[in-house]
Short mmCIF file of C-alpha atoms in Angstrom, two decimals:
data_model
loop_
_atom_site.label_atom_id
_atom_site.label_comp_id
_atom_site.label_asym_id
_atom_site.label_seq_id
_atom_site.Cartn_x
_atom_site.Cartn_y
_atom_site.Cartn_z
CA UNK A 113 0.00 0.00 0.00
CA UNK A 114 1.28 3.37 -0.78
CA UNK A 115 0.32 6.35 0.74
CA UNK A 116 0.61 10.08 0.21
CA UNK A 117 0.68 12.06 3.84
CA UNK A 118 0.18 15.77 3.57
CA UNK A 119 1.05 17.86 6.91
CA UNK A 120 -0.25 21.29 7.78
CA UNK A 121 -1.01 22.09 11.03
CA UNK A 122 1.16 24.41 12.10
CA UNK A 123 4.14 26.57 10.46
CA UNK A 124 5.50 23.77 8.10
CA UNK A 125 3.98 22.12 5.13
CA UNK A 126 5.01 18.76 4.95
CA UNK A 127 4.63 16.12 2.07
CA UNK A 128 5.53 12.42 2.18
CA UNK A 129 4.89 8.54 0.56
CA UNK A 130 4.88 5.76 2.31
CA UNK A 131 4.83 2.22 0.66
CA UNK A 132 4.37 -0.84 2.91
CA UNK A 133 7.57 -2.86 1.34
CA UNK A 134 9.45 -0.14 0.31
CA UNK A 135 9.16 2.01 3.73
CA UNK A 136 9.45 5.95 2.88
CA UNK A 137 10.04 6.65 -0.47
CA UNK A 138 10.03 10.18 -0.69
CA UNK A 139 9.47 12.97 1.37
CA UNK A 140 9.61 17.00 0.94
CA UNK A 141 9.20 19.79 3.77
CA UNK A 142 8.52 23.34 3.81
CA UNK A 143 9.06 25.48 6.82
CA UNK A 144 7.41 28.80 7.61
CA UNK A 145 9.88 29.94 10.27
CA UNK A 146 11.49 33.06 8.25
CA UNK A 147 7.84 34.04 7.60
CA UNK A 148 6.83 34.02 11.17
CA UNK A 149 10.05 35.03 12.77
CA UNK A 150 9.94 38.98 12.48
CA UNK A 151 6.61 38.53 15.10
CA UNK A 152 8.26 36.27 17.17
CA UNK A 153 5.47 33.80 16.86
CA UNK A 154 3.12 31.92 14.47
CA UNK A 155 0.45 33.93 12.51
CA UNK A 156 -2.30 31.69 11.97
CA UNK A 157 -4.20 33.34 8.84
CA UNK A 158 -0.32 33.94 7.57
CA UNK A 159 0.52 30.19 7.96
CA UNK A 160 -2.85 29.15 6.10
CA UNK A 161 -1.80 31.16 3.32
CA UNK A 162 1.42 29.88 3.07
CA UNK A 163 0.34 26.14 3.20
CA UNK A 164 -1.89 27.47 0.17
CA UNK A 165 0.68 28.40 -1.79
CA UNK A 166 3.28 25.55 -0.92
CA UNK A 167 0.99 22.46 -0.95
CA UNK A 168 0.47 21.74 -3.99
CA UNK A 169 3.87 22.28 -5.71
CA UNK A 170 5.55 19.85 -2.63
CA UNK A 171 3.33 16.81 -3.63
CA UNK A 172 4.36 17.46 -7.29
CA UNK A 173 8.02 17.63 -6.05
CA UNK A 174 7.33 14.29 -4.13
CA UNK A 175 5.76 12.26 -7.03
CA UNK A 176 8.29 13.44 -9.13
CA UNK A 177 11.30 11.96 -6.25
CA UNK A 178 9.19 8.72 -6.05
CA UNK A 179 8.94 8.42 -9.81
CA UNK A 180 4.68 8.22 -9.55
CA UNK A 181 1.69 9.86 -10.66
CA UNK A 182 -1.39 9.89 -8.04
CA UNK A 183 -2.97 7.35 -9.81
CA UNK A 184 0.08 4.67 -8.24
CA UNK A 185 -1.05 5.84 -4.65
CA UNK A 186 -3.29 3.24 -2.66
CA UNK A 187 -4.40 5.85 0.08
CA UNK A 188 -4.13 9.76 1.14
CA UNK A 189 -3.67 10.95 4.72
CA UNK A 190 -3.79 14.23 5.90
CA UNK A 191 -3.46 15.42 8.98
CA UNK A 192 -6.60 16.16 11.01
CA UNK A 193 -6.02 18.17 13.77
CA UNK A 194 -5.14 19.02 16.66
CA UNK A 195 -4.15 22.56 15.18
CA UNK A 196 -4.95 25.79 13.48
CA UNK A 197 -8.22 25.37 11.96
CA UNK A 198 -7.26 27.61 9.20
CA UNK A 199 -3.96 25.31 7.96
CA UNK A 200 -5.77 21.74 9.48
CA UNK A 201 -8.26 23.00 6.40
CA UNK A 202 -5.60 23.24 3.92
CA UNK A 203 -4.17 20.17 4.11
CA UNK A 204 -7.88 18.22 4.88
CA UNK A 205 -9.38 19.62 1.53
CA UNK A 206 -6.75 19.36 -0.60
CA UNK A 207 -6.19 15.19 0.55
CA UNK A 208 -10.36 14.61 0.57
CA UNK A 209 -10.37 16.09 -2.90
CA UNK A 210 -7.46 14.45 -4.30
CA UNK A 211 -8.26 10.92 -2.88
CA UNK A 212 -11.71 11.37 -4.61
CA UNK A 213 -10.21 11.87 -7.91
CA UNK A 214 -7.39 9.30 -7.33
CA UNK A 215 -10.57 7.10 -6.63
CA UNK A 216 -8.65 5.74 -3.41
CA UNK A 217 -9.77 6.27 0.48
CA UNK A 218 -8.72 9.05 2.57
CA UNK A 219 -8.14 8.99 6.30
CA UNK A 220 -7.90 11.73 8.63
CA UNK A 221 -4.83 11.78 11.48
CA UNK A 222 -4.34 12.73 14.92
CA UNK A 223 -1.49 15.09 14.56
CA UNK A 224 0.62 13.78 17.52
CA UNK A 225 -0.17 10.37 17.37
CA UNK A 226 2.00 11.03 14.20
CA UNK A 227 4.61 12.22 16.15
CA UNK A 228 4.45 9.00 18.64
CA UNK A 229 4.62 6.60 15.60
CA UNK A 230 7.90 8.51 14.12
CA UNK A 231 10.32 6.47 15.73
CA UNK A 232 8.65 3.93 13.71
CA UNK A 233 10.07 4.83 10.80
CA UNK A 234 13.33 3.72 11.86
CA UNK A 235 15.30 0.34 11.51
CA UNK A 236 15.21 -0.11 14.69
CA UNK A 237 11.95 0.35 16.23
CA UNK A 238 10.74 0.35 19.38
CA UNK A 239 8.27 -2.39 20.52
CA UNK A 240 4.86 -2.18 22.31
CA UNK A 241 4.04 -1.52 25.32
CA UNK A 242 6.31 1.99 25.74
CA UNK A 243 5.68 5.30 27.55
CA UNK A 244 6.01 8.19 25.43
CA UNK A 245 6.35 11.68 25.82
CA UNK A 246 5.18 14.16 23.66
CA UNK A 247 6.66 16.88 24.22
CA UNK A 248 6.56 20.00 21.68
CA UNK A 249 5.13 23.80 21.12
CA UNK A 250 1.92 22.75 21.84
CA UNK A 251 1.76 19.69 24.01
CA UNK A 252 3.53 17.83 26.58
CA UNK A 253 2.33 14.20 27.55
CA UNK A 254 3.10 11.46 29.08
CA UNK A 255 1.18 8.23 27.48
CA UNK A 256 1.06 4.92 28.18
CA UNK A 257 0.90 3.28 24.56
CA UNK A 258 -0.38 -0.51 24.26
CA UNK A 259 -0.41 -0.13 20.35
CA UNK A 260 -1.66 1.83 17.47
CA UNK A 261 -4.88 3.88 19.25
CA UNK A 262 -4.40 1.72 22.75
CA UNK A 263 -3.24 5.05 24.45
CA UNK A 264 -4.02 5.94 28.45
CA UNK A 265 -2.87 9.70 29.07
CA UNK A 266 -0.84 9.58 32.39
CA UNK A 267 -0.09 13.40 32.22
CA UNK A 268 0.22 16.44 31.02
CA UNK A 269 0.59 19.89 30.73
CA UNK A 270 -1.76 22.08 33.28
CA UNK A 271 -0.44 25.69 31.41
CA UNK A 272 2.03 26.00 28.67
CA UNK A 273 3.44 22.93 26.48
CA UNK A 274 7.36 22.86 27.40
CA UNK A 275 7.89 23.60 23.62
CA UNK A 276 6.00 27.05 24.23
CA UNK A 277 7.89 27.50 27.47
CA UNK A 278 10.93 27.60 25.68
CA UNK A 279 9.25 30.23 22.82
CA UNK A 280 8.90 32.26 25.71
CA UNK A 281 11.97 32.16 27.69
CA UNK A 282 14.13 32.64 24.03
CA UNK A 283 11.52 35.92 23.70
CA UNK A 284 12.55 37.67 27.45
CA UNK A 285 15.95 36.81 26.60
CA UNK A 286 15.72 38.23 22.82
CA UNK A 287 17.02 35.39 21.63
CA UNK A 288 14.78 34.88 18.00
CA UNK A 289 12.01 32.80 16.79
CA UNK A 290 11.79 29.62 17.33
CA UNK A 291 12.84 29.57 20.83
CA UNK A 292 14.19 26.05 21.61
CA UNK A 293 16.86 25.92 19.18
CA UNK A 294 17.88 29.34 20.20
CA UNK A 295 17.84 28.48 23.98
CA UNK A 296 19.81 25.83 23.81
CA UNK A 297 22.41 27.13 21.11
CA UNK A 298 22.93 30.06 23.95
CA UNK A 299 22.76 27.20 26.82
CA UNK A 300 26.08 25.92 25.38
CA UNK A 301 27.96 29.25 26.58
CA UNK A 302 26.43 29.15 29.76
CA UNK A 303 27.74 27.89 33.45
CA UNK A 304 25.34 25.49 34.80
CA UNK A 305 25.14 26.08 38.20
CA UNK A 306 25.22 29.82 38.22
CA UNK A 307 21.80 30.23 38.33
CA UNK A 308 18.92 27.60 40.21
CA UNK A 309 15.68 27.48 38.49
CA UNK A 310 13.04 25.30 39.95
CA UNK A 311 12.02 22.22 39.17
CA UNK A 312 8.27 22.66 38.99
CA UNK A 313 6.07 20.13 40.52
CA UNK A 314 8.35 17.12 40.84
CA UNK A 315 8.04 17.09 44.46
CA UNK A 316 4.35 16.53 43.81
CA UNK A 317 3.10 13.16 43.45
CA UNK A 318 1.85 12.28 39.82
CA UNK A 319 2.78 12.72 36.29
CA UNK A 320 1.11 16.89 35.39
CA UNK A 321 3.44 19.21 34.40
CA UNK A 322 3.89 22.98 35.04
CA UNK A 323 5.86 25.66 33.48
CA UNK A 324 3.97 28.86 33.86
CA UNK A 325 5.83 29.12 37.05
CA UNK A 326 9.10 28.65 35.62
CA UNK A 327 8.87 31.05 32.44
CA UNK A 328 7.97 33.74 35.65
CA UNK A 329 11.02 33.07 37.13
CA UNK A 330 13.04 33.59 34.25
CA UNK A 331 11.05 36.63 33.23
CA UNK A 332 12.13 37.95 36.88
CA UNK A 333 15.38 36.84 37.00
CA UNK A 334 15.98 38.79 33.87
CA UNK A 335 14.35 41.77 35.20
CA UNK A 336 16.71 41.60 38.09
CA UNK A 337 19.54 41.74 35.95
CA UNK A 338 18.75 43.95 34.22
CA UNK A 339 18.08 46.05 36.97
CA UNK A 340 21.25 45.99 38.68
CA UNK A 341 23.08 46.56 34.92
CA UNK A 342 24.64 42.39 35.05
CA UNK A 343 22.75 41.42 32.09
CA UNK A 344 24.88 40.68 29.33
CA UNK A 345 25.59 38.58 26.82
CA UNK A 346 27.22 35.52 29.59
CA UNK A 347 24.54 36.54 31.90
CA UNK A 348 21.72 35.91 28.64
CA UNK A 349 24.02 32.29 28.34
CA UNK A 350 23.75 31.16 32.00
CA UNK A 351 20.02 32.15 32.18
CA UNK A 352 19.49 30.04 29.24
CA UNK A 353 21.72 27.72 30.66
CA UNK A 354 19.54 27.58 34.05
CA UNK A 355 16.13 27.59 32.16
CA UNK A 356 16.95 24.89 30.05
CA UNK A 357 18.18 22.59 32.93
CA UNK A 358 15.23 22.92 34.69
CA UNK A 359 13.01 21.86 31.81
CA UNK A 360 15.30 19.18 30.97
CA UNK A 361 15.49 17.97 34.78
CA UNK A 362 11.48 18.13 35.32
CA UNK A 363 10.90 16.09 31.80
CA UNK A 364 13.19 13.39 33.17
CA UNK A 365 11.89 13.21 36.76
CA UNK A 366 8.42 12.41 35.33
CA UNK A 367 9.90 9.92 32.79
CA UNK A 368 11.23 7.87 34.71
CA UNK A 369 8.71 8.51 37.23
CA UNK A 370 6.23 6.82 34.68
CA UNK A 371 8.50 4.15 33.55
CA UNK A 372 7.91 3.31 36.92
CA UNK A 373 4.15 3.32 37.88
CA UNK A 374 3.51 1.69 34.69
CA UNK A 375 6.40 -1.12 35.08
CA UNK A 376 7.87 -0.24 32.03
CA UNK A 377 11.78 -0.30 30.27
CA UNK A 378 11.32 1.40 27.21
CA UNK A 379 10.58 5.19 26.58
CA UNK A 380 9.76 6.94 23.19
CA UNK A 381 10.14 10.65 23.20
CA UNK A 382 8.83 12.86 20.28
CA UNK A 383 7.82 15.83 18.91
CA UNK A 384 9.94 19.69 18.20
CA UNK A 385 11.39 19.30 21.90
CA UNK A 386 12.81 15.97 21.39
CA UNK A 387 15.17 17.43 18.77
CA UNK A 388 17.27 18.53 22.17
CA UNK A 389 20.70 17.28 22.76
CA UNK A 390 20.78 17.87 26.44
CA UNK A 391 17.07 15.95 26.90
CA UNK A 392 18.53 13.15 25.08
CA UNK A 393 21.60 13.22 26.67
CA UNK A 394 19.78 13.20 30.15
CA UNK A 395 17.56 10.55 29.67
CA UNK A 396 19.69 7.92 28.19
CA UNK A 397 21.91 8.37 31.26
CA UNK A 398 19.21 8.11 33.09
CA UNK A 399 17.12 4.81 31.70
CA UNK A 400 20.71 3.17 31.41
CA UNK A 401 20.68 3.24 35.09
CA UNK A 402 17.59 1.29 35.58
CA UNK A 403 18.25 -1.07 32.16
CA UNK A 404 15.94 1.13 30.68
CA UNK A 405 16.18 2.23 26.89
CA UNK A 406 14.61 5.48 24.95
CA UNK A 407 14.01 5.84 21.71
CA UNK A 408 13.63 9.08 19.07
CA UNK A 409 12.60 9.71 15.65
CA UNK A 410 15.94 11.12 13.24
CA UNK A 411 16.26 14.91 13.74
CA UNK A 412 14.33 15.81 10.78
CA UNK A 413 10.87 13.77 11.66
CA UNK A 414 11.15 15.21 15.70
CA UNK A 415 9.50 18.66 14.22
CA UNK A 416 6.26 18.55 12.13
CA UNK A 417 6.62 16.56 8.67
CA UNK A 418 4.79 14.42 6.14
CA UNK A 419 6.26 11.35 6.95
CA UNK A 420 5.19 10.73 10.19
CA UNK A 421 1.84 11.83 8.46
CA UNK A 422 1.91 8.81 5.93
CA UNK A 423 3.47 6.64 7.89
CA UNK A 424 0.41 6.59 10.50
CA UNK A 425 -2.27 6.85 7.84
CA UNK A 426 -1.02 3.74 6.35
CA UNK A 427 -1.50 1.64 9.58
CA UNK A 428 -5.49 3.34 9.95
CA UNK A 429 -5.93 2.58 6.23
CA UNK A 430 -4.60 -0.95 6.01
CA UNK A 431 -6.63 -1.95 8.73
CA UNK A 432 -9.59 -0.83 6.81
CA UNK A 433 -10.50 3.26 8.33
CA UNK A 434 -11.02 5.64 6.02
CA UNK A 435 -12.78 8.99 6.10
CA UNK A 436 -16.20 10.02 4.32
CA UNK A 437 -16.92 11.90 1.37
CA UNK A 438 -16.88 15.44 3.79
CA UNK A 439 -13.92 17.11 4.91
CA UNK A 440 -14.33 17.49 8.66
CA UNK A 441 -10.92 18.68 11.11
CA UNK A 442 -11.08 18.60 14.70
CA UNK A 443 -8.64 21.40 16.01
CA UNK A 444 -9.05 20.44 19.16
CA UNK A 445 -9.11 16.37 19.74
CA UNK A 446 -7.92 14.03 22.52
CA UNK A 447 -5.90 11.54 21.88
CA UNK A 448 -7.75 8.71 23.83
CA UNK A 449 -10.75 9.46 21.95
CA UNK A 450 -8.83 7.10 18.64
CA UNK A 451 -10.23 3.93 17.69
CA UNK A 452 -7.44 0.69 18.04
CA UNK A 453 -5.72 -0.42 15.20
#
């Protein structure tokens, strides 16, 4: 079965095949980051627009890699929410319309349960039952995962996603858009250890997270500096340096906190915030400890993309779910609310 995924949530447009024997074929990725960087945040009816104009050439530019014509393709998927309603409609018409004329089914996916399946897409996958944290701009959860739609939510975010945290942070410190690559490419100049940032609500039992309280303490801590004339370009490093520990340290607490509870070895983690070294870093240590192991997606597939996109619409479509004839997006959608597989 082969299967053209279109993604368009968010800021990136995101094109991809995936062919049961073959694996990926081809994939293709736009990003709107230089569009949205000069407001230091995603525009949503500026994104839409974008995936307008960039959808349609990137699925051309993918048939054309994979050496087919829509008529080869078994199956569209498109990505269904959650997201901006304006982009999730994109994406959901273009797919719906095109699997009608391709005369082949269409299926609607769950945006991060994309993300959870990316390390799928790799040789060496990981094997159910994991806990996997999802953990990006918009969400940050902790999942139990028995297979494909056999997900309990063990916890999440009560405020802002860890991904948006870091947005934030990279914005008081005038760091640039997006803010997680930029935190932690100042973290690398900073001393750990100069500043303490708390840890928020690790001393608390259960699996929520928290880090409305943290991007306050930054936003004071840079006030402070500021105030007394310190802040400067080492100072901007080791604030960085602090934030980004703290994140790093609270993610890991609850990891392994869950690998616990649940009596589980093996960890997937996923999504934009994934991409970080440190995180990584920090968890293997720690799941090596306990004869634990963690799995990622490749760099590329941790931030939004097509692939992931295709590569879960394949499993809903093989096992015979497909959409109807209307194009319908859910912007908001729970995770737990997905049939099995």
């Amino acid at each position: 079965m082969r299967v053209l995924g279109l993604e368009t949530s968010c800021d990136e447009t995101g094109v991809a095949i995936y062919d049961t024997e073959q694996g990926l074929v081809a994939e293709a990725l736009y990003s709107q980051i230089a569009l949205h960087a000069e407001y230091g945040g995603v525009v949503p009816e500026l994104a839409s627009r974008d995936h307008v104009r960039k959808l349609l050439p990137l699925i051309r530019e993918v048939l054309a890699k994979a050496n087919m014509q829509g008529s080869d393709l078994d199956g569209v998927a498109f990505t269904k929410g959650p997201g901006l309603a304006g982009a999730l409609m994109v994406g959901a018409c273009a797919g719906r319309a095109m699997a009608y004329g391709w005369g082949v089914p269409a299926i609607g996916v769950h945006h991060m349960e994309g993300h959870l399946l990316a390390p799928m897409l790799e040789a060496d996958a990981p094997a159910f039952p994991f806990i996997a944290l999802l953990v990006s701009g918009g969400h940050t959860q902790l999942v139990r995962v028995d297979g494909i739609g056999c997900y309990t939510l063990l916890g999440e975010s009560l405020d802002d996603a860890a991904g948006e945290a870091f947005d934030k942070a990279a914005k008081m410190l005038e760091l640039g858009y997006p803010g997680g690559p930029q935190v932690a490419k100042a973290a690398e100049r900073g001393r750990v250890g100069h500043y303490t940032f708390p840890r928020p609500m690790v001393n608390r039992p259960g699996l929520d997270f928290s880090f409305s309280g943290l991007k306050t303490f930054t936003l004071n801590t840079v006030t402070a500096s500021r105030a007394a004339g310190t802040y400067n370009p080492q100072d901007q490093a080791d604030i960085a340096a602090a934030f980004q520990e703290a994140v790093v340290a609270t993610l890991v607490i609850k990891c392994h906190r869950a690998l616990e509870q649940e009596n589980l070895k093996t960890l997937v983690i996923a999504g934009g915030v994934s991409a970080n070294t440190v995180l990584r870093a920090r968890l293997a240590e720690k799941l090596a400890k306990t004869g634990g192991r963690v799995y990622y997606p490749r760099p590329e597939f941790c931030t939004d993309n097509g692939a992931m996109i295709a590569y879960a619409g394949h499993c809903r479509l093989a096992a015979g779910q497909h959409e109807g004839l209307g194009v319908t997006i859910r912007p908001r959608w729970p995770m737990t609310e997905l049939d099995a597989v």
